[in-house]
Short mmCIF file of C-alpha atoms in Angstrom, two decimals:
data_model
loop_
_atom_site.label_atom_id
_atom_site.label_comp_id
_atom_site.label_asym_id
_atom_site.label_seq_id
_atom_site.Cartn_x
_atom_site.Cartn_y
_atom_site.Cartn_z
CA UNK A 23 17.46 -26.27 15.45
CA UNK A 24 14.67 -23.69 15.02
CA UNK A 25 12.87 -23.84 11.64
CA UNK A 26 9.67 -22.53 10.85
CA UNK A 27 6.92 -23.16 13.34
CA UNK A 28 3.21 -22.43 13.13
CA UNK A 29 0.12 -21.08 14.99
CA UNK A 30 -1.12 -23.80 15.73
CA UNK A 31 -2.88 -26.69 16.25
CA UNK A 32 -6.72 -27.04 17.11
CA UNK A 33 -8.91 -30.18 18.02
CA UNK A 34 -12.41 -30.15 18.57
CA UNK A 35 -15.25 -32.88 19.84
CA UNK A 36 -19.04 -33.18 20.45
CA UNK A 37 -20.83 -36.35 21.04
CA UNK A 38 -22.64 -37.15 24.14
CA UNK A 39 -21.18 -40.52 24.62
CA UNK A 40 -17.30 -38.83 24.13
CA UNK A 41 -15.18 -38.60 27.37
CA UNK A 42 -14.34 -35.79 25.60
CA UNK A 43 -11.13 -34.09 27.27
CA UNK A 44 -9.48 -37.77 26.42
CA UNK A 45 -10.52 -37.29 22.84
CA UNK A 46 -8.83 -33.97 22.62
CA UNK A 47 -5.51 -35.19 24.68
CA UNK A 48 -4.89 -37.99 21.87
CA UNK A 49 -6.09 -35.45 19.28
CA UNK A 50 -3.58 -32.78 20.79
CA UNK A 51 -1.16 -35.17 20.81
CA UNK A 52 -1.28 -36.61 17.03
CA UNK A 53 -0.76 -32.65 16.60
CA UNK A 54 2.31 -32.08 18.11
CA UNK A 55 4.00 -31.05 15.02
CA UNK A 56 2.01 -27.83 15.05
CA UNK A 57 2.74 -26.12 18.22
CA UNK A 58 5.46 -27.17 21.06
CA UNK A 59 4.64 -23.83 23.30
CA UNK A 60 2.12 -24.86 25.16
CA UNK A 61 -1.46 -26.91 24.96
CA UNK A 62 -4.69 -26.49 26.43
CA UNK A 63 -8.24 -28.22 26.58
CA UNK A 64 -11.56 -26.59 27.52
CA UNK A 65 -15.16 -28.92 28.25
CA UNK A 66 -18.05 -28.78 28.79
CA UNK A 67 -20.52 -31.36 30.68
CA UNK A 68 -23.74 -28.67 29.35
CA UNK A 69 -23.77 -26.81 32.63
CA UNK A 70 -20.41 -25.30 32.48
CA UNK A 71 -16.73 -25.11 31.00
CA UNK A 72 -13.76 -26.28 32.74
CA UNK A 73 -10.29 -25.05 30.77
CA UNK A 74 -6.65 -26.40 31.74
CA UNK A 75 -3.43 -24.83 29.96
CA UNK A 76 -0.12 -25.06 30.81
CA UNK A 77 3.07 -24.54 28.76
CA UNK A 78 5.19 -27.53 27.58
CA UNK A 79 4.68 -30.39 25.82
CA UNK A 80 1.19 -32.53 25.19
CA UNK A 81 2.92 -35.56 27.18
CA UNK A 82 4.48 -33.23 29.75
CA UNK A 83 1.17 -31.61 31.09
CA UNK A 84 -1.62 -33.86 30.68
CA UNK A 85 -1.89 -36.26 33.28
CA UNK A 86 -4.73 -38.85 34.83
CA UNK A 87 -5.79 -35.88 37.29
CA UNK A 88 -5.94 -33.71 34.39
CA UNK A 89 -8.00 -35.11 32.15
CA UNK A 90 -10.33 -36.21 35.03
CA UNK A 91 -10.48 -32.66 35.97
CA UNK A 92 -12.20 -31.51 32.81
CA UNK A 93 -16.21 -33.51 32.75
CA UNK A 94 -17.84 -32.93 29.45
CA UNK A 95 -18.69 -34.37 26.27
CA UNK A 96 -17.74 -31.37 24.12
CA UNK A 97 -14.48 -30.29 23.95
CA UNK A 98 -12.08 -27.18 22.49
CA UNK A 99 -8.05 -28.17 22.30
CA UNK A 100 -5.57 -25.90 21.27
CA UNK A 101 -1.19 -26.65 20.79
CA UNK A 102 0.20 -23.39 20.81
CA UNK A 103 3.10 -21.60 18.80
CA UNK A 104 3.18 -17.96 19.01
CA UNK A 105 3.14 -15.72 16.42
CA UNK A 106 1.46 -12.65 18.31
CA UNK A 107 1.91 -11.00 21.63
CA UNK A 108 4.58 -13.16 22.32
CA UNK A 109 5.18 -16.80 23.88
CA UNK A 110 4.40 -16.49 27.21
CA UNK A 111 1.58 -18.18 29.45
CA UNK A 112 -0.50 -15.61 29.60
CA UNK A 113 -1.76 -16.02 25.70
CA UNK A 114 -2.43 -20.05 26.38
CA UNK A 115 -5.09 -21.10 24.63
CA UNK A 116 -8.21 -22.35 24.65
CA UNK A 117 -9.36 -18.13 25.05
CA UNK A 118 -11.89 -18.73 27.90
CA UNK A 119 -13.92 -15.44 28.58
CA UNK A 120 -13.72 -14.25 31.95
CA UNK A 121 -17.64 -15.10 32.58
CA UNK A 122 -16.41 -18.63 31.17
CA UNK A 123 -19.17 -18.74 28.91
CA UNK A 124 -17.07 -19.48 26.11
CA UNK A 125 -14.00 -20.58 24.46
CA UNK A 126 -11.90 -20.61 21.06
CA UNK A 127 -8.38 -21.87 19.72
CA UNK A 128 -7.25 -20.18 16.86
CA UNK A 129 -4.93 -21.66 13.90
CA UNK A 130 -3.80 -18.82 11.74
CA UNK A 131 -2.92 -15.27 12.42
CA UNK A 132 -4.86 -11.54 11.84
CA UNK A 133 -2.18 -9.39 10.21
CA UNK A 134 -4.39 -6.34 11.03
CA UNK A 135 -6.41 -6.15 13.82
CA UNK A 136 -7.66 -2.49 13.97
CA UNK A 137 -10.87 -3.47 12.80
CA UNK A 138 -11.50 -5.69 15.93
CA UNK A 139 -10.17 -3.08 18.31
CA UNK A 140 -12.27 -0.12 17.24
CA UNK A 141 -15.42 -2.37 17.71
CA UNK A 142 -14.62 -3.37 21.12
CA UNK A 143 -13.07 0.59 21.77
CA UNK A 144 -16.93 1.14 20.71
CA UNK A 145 -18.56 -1.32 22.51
CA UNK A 146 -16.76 -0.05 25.47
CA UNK A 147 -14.89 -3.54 26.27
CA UNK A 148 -10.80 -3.49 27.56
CA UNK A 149 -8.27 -5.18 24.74
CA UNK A 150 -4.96 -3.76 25.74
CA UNK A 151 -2.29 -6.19 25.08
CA UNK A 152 -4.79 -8.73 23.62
CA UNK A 153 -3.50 -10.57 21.04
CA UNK A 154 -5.64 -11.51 17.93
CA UNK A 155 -7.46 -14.82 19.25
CA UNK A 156 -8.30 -13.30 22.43
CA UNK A 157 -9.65 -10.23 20.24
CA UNK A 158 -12.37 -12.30 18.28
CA UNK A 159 -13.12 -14.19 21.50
CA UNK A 160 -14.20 -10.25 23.18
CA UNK A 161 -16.30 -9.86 19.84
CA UNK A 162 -17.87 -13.39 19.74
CA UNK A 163 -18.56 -12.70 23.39
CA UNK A 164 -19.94 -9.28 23.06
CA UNK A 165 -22.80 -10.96 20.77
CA UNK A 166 -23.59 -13.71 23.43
CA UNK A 167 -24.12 -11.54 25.81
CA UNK A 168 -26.76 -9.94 23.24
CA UNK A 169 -28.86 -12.59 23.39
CA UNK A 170 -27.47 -14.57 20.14
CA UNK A 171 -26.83 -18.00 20.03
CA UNK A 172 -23.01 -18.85 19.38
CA UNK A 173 -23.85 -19.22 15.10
CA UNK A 174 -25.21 -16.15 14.91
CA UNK A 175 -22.54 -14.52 17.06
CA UNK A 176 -19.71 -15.56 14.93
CA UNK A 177 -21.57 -14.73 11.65
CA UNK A 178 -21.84 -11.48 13.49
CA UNK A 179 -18.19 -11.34 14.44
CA UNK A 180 -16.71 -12.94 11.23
CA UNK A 181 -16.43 -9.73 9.07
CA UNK A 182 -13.98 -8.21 11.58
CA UNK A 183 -11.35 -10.98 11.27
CA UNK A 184 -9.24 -9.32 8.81
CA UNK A 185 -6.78 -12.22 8.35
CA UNK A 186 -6.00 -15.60 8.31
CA UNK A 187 -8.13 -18.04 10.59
CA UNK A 188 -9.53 -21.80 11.40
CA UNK A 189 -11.54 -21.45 14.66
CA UNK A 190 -13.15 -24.10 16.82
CA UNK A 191 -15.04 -22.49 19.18
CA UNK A 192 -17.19 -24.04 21.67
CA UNK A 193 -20.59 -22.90 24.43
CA UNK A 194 -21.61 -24.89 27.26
CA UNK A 195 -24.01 -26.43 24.43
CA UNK A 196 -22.78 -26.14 20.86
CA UNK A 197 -19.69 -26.32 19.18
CA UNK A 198 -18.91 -23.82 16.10
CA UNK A 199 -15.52 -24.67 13.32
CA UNK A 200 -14.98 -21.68 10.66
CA UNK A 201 -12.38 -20.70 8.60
CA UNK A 202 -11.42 -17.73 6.78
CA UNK A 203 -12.44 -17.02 3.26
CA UNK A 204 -9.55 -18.25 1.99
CA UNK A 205 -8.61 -21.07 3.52
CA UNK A 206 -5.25 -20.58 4.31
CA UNK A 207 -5.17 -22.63 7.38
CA UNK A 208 -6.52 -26.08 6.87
CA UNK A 209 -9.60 -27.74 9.31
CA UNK A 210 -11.58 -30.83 8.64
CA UNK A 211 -14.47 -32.79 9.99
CA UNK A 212 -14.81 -36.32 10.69
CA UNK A 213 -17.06 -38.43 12.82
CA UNK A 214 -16.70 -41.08 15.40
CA UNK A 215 -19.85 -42.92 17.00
CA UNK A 216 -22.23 -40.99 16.53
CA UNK A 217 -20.32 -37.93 17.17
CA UNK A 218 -18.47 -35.14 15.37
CA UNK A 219 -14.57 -34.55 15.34
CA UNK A 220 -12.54 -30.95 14.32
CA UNK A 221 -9.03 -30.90 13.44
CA UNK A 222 -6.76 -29.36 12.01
CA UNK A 223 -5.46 -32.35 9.92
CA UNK A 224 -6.57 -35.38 9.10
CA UNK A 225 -3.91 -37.23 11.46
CA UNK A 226 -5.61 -36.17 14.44
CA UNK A 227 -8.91 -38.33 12.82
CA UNK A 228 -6.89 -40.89 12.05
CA UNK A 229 -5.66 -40.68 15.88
CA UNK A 230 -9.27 -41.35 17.34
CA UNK A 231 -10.68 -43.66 15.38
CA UNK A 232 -12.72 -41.05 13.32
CA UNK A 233 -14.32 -41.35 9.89
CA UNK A 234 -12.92 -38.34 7.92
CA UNK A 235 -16.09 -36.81 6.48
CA UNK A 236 -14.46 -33.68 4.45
CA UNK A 237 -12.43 -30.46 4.93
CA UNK A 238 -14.62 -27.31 6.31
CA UNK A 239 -14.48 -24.91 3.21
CA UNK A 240 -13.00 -21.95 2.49
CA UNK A 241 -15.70 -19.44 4.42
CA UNK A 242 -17.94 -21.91 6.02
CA UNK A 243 -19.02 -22.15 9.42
CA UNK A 244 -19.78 -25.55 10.42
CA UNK A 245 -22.30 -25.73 13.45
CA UNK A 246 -22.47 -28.70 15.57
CA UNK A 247 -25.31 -29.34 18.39
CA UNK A 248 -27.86 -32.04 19.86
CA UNK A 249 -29.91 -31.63 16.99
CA UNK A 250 -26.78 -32.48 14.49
CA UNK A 251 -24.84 -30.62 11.95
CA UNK A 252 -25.62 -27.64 10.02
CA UNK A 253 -23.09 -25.88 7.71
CA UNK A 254 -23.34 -22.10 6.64
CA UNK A 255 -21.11 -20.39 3.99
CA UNK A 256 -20.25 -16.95 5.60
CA UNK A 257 -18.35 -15.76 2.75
CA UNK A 258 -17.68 -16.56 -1.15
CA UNK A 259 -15.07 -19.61 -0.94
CA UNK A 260 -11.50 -18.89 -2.35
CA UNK A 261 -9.28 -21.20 -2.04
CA UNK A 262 -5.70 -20.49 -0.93
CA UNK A 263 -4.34 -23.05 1.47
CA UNK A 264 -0.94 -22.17 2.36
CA UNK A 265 1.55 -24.02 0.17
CA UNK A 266 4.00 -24.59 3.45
CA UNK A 267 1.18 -27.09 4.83
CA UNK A 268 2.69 -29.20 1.79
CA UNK A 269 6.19 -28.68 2.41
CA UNK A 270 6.65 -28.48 5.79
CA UNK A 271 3.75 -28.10 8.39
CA UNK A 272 1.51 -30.60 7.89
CA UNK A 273 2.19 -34.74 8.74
CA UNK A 274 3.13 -36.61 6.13
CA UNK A 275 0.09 -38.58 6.75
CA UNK A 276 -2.09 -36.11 6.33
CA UNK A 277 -4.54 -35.66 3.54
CA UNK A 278 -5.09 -31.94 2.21
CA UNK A 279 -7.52 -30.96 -1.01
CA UNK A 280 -7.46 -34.90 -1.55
CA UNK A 281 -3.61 -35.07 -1.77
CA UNK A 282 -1.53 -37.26 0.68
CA UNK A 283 1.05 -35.15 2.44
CA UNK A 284 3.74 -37.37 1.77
CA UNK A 285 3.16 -38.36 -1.53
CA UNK A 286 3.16 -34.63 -2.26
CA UNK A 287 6.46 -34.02 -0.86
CA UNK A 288 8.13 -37.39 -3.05
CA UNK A 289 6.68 -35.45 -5.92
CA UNK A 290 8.84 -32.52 -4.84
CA UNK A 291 11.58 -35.03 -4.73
CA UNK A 292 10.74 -36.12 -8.46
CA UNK A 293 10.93 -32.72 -9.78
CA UNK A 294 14.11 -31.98 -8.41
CA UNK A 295 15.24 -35.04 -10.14
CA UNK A 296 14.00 -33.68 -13.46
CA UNK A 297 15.63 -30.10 -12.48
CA UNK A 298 19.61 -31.83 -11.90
CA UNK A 299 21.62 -34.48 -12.98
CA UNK A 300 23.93 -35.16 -10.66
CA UNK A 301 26.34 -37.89 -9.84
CA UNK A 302 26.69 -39.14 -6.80
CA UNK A 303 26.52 -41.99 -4.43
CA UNK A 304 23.84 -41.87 -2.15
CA UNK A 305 20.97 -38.99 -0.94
CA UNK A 306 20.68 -37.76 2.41
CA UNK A 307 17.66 -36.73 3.81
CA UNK A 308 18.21 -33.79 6.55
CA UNK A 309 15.71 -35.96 9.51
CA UNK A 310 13.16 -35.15 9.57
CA UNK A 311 11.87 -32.49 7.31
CA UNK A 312 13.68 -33.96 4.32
CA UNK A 313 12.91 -37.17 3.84
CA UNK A 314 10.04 -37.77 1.57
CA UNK A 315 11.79 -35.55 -0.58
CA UNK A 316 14.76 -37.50 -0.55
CA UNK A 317 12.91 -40.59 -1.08
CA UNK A 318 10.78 -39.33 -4.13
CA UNK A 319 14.46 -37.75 -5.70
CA UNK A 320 16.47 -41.58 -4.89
CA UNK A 321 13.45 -43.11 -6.81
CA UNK A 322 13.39 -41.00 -9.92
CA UNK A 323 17.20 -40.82 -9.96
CA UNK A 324 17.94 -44.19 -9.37
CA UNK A 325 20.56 -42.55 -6.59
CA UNK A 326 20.34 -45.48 -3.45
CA UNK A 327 18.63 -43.71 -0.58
CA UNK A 328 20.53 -43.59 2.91
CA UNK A 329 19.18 -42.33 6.19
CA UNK A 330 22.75 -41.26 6.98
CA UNK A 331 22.22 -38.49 9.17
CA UNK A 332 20.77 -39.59 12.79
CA UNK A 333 17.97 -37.74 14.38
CA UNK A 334 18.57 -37.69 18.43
CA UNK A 335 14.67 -37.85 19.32
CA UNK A 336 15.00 -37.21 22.88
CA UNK A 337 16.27 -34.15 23.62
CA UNK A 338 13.00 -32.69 23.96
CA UNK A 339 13.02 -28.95 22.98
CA UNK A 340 14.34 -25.92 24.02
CA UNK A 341 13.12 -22.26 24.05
CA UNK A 342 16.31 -20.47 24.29
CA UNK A 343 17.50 -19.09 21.68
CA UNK A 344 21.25 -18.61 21.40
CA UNK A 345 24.02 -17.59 19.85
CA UNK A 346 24.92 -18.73 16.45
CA UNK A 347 28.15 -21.03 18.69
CA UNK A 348 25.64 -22.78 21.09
CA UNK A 349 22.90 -23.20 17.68
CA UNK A 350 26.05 -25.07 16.21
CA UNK A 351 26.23 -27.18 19.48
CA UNK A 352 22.36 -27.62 19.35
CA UNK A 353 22.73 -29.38 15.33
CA UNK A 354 25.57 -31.40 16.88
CA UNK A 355 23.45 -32.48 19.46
CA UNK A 356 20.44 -33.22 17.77
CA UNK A 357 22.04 -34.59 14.14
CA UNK A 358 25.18 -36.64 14.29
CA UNK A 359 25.94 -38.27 10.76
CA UNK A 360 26.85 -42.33 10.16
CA UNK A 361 30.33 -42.16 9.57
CA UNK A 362 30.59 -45.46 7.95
CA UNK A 363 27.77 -44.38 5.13
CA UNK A 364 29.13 -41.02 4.45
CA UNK A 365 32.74 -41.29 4.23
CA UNK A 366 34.18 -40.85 0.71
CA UNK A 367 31.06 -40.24 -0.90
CA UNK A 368 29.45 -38.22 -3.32
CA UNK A 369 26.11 -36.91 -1.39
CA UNK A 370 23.07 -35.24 -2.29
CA UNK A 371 21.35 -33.61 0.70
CA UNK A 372 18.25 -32.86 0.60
CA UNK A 373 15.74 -30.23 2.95
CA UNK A 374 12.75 -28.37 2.33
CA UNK A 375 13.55 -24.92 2.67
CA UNK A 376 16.19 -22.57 3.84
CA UNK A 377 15.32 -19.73 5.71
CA UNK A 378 17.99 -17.83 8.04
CA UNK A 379 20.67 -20.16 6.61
CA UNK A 380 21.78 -20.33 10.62
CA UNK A 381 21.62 -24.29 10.62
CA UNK A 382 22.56 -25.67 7.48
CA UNK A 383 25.79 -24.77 7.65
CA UNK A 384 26.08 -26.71 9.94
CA UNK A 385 24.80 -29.52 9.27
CA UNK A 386 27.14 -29.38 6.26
CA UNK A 387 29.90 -29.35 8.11
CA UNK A 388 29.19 -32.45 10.05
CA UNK A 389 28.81 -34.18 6.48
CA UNK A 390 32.42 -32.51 5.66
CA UNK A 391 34.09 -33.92 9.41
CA UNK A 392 32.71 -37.18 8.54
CA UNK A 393 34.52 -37.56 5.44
CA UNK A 394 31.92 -36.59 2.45
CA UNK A 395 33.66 -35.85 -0.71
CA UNK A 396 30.93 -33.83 -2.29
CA UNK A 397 27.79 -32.51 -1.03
CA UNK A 398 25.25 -31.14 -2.92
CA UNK A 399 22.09 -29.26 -1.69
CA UNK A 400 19.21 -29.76 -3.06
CA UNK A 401 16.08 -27.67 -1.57
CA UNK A 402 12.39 -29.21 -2.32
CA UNK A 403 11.47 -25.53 -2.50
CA UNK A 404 12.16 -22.00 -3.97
CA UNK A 405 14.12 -19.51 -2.07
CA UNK A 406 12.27 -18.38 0.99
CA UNK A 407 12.57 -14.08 0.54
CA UNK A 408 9.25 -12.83 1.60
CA UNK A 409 7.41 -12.82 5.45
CA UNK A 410 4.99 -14.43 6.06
CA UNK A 411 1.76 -12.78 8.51
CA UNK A 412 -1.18 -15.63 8.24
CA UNK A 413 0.30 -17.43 10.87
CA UNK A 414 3.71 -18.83 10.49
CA UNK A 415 6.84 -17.79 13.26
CA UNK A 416 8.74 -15.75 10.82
CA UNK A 417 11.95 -13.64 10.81
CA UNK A 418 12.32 -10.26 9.46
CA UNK A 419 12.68 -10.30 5.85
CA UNK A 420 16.20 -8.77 6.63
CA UNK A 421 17.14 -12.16 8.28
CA UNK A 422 15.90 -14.38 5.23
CA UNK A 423 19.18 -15.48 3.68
CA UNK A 424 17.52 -15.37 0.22
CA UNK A 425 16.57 -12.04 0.91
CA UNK A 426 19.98 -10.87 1.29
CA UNK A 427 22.26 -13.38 -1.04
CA UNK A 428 22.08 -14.61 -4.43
CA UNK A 429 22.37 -17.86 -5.39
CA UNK A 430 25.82 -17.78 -5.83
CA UNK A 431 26.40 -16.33 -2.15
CA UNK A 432 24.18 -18.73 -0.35
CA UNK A 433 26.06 -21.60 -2.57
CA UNK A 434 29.51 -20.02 -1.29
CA UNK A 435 28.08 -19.05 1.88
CA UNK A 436 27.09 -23.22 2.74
CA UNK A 437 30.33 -24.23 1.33
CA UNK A 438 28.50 -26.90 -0.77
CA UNK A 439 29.83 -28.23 -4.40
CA UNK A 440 26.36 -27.23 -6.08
CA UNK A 441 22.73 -25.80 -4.56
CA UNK A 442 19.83 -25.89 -5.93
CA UNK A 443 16.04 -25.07 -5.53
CA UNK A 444 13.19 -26.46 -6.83
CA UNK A 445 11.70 -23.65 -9.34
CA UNK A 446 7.93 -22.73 -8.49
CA UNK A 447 6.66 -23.96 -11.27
CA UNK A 448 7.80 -27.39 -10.32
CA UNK A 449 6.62 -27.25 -6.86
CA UNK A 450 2.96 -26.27 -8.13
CA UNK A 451 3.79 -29.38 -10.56
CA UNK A 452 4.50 -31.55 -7.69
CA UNK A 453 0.93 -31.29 -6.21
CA UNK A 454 -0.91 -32.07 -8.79
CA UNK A 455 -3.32 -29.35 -8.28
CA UNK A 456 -3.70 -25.82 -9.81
CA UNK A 457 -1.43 -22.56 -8.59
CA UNK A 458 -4.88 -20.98 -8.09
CA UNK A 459 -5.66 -23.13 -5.05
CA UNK A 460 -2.87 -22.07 -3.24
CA UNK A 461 -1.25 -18.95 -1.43
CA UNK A 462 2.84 -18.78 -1.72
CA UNK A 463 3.72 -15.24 -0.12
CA UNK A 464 7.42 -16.09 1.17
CA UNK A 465 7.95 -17.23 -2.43
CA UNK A 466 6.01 -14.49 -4.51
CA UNK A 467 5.41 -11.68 -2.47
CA UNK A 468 1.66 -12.05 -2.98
CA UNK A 469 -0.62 -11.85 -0.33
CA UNK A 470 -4.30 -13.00 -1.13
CA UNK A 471 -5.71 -11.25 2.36
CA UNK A 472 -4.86 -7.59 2.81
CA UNK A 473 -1.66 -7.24 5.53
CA UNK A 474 -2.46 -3.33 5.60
CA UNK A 475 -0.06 -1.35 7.68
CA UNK A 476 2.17 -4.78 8.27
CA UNK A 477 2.88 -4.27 4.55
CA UNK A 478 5.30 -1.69 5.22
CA UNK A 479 7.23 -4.62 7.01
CA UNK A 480 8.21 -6.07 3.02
CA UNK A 481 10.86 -4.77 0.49
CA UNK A 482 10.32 -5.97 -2.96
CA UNK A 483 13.07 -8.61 -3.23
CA UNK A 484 16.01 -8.09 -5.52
CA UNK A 485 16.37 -10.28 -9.23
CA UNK A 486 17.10 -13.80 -8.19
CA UNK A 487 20.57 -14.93 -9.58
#
């Protein structure tokens, strides 16, 4: 059952009063979603930072000890996906440098990061097989160890981070949140008793108790200390959040640029009502990615709604991945349709994307061995045909179904009596906002921030049909 999955999740806290490593395990934990890797929290009690990662799952490696084991009342948490250098425990995060002086999580993903390695070639400081967050932490660190304060040493820093970013980076005495120019990768502030809370959505706040203040802009470095807050705009905002943090990444309870996750995604569902008229008895969410979609569509088709496909919820998750046989045994494991509500129906199924095309078919087919007399697939988004390199896990664009199929093979290719995907211009529709907020790349091709020599990695995609 592997989908998409994104780098990652990060949680930050400073208050004096916070038991601070607690904070960050609930905040971790409200952020799940983002990262199922590995986690880690750093603190600091003002005289020093204490760091635990492990890989696995929030619940699985925080315990009593644990959080006991890390005194402080500022904090730096980090849920990890990879997307560079690999998955294993060696690229945890928090980055803690070796002189534990300071630490960062990272959200997002440097397509290039030549930049970074010819100033710390320069600078004479090791990066072999460093992967992009431990990169900027070796050029934050360089500048600390110049005598600068941790503001100035990411201003400093901040014009080698070619890429998409939201940082939360922390000292023994001051905790810094930035995010690129762009703001690809969201990050908001909130506060909670007199002290300050970073997150990566607004779930996490939600989580602790905290009063969501506002997102962190596009650009801005948000600095927070014992003498309060102070923001600084490091660059010229330009908005692009990601449009996937709508469609997929981000909880449905989230808020992003003022819009509620989920009432985002039943907009989807709306306009894919507007796109099809089709006859049929119930929709059929695919659990869990699907369902606000499906909701929005029943509502605005007047179709009856049906939770008809059962999500198994404790299987926990597995890292293997296997042949396309055993992925088959995976969807059977972890979806298993209600006979009773399917048979001899006319279903619309709904998900949010497509990407390799590896599960659905099988998920179909469960529909089909429970007796469905028509299925038809609706997507809540356009054809996935471009990679993506600001921080989302990715195939090769020669794996991307819609890369390599029309519509009329992928509709074959599902065995499904009709397909369709939302158009762009209705997805753009469906949040209410304008295009030139966001950044679409696996849709359009377009990539706001430079991907220099990883844009030899895309082919310009054929004529949709």
């Amino acid at each position: 059952m592997r989908k998409l999955n994104e780098k990652c999740a990060v949680f930050g806290a400073f208050g004096q009063q916070f038991d601070a490593a607690r904070l960050a395990f609930f905040g971790l934990y409200a952020l799940q979603h983002r990262g199922q890797e590995g986690s880690g929290i750093a603190t600091s009690d003002g005289e020093q930072i204490h760091v635990y990662r492990q890989p696995g799952l929030v619940n699985q490696i925080y315990t009593e000890e644990v959080i006991q084991s890390l005194p402080g009342y500022i904090a730096v948490g980090h849920n990890r996906y990879s997307t560079s250098k690999g998955s294993t425990s060696d690229h945890l995060q928090p980055v803690v440098g070796r002189d534990m002086q300071v630490a960062l999580a990272h959200n997002g993903n440097l397509p290039s990061t030549k930049a970074l390695e010819r100033f710390l070639k320069t600078h004479g400081i090791a990066s072999q097989n460093y992967n992009d967050s431990e990169l900027m932490t070796e050029a934050i660190k360089y500048y600390l160890t110049q005598d600068k304060n941790l503001a100035d040493a990411v201003t400093l820093a901040f014009p080698l981070f070619t890429g998409a970013f939201s940082l939360v980076i922390m000292t023994k005495d001051t905790l810094v949140a930035v995010r690129d120019e762009y703001g690809i990768r969201p990050l908001c502030l909130g506060k909670l008793n007199g002290g300050y809370i970073v997150a990566s959505e607004t779930c996490a706040l939600d989580t602790v108790h905290a009063t969501f203040i506002r997102e962190i802009n596009p650009g801005e470095m948000v600095i927070i200390n014992e003498e309060g807050v102070v923001s600084q705009q490091l660059a010229k905002p330009q908005q692009k959040l990601d449009i996937f943090e709508f469609i997929y990444f981000s909880r449905p309870d989230s808020n992003l640029l003022g819009k509620n996750v989920d009432a985002v995604r039943k907009q989807m569902g709306f306009q894919l009502a507007k796109e099809t008229n089709i006859k049929a008895d119930i929709v059929v969410p695919v659990p869990d990615s699907g369902i606000s979609a499906a909701q929005g569509y029943a509502e605005a088709s007047g179709i009856p709604y049906s939770a008809a496909i059962v999500k198994n919820r404790y299987i926990g998750r597995s890292f293997i991945t296997p042949e396309q046989h055993m992925r088959d045994m995976m969807v059977r494991i972890k979806l298993n349709p209600i006979r009773a509500a399917v048979e001899g129906k006319r279903i619309v199924l709904i998900d949010d994307s497509i990407v390799r095309g590896t599960t659905s078919p099988a998920i179909i087919g469960l529909l089909r061995e429970a007796g469905a007399k028509e299925i038809h697939f609706l997507v809540s988004s356009p054809p996935y045909r471009y990679p993506d390199f600001y921080g989302m896990d990715v195939p090769g664009q020669e794996k991307l179904i819609a890369f390599n199929k029309t519509h009329k093979e992928i509709h074959a290719f599902l065995g499904v009596d009709s397909l369709h995907y939302l158009t762009y211009e209705s997805l753009i529709a469906a949040t209410g906002l304008p295009e030139s907020m966001f950044c679409a790349p696996c849709f359009t091709g377009i990539y706001p921030i430079d991907i220099q020599e990883r844009a030899q990695e895309v082919q310009q995609a054929p004529a949709w049909n």
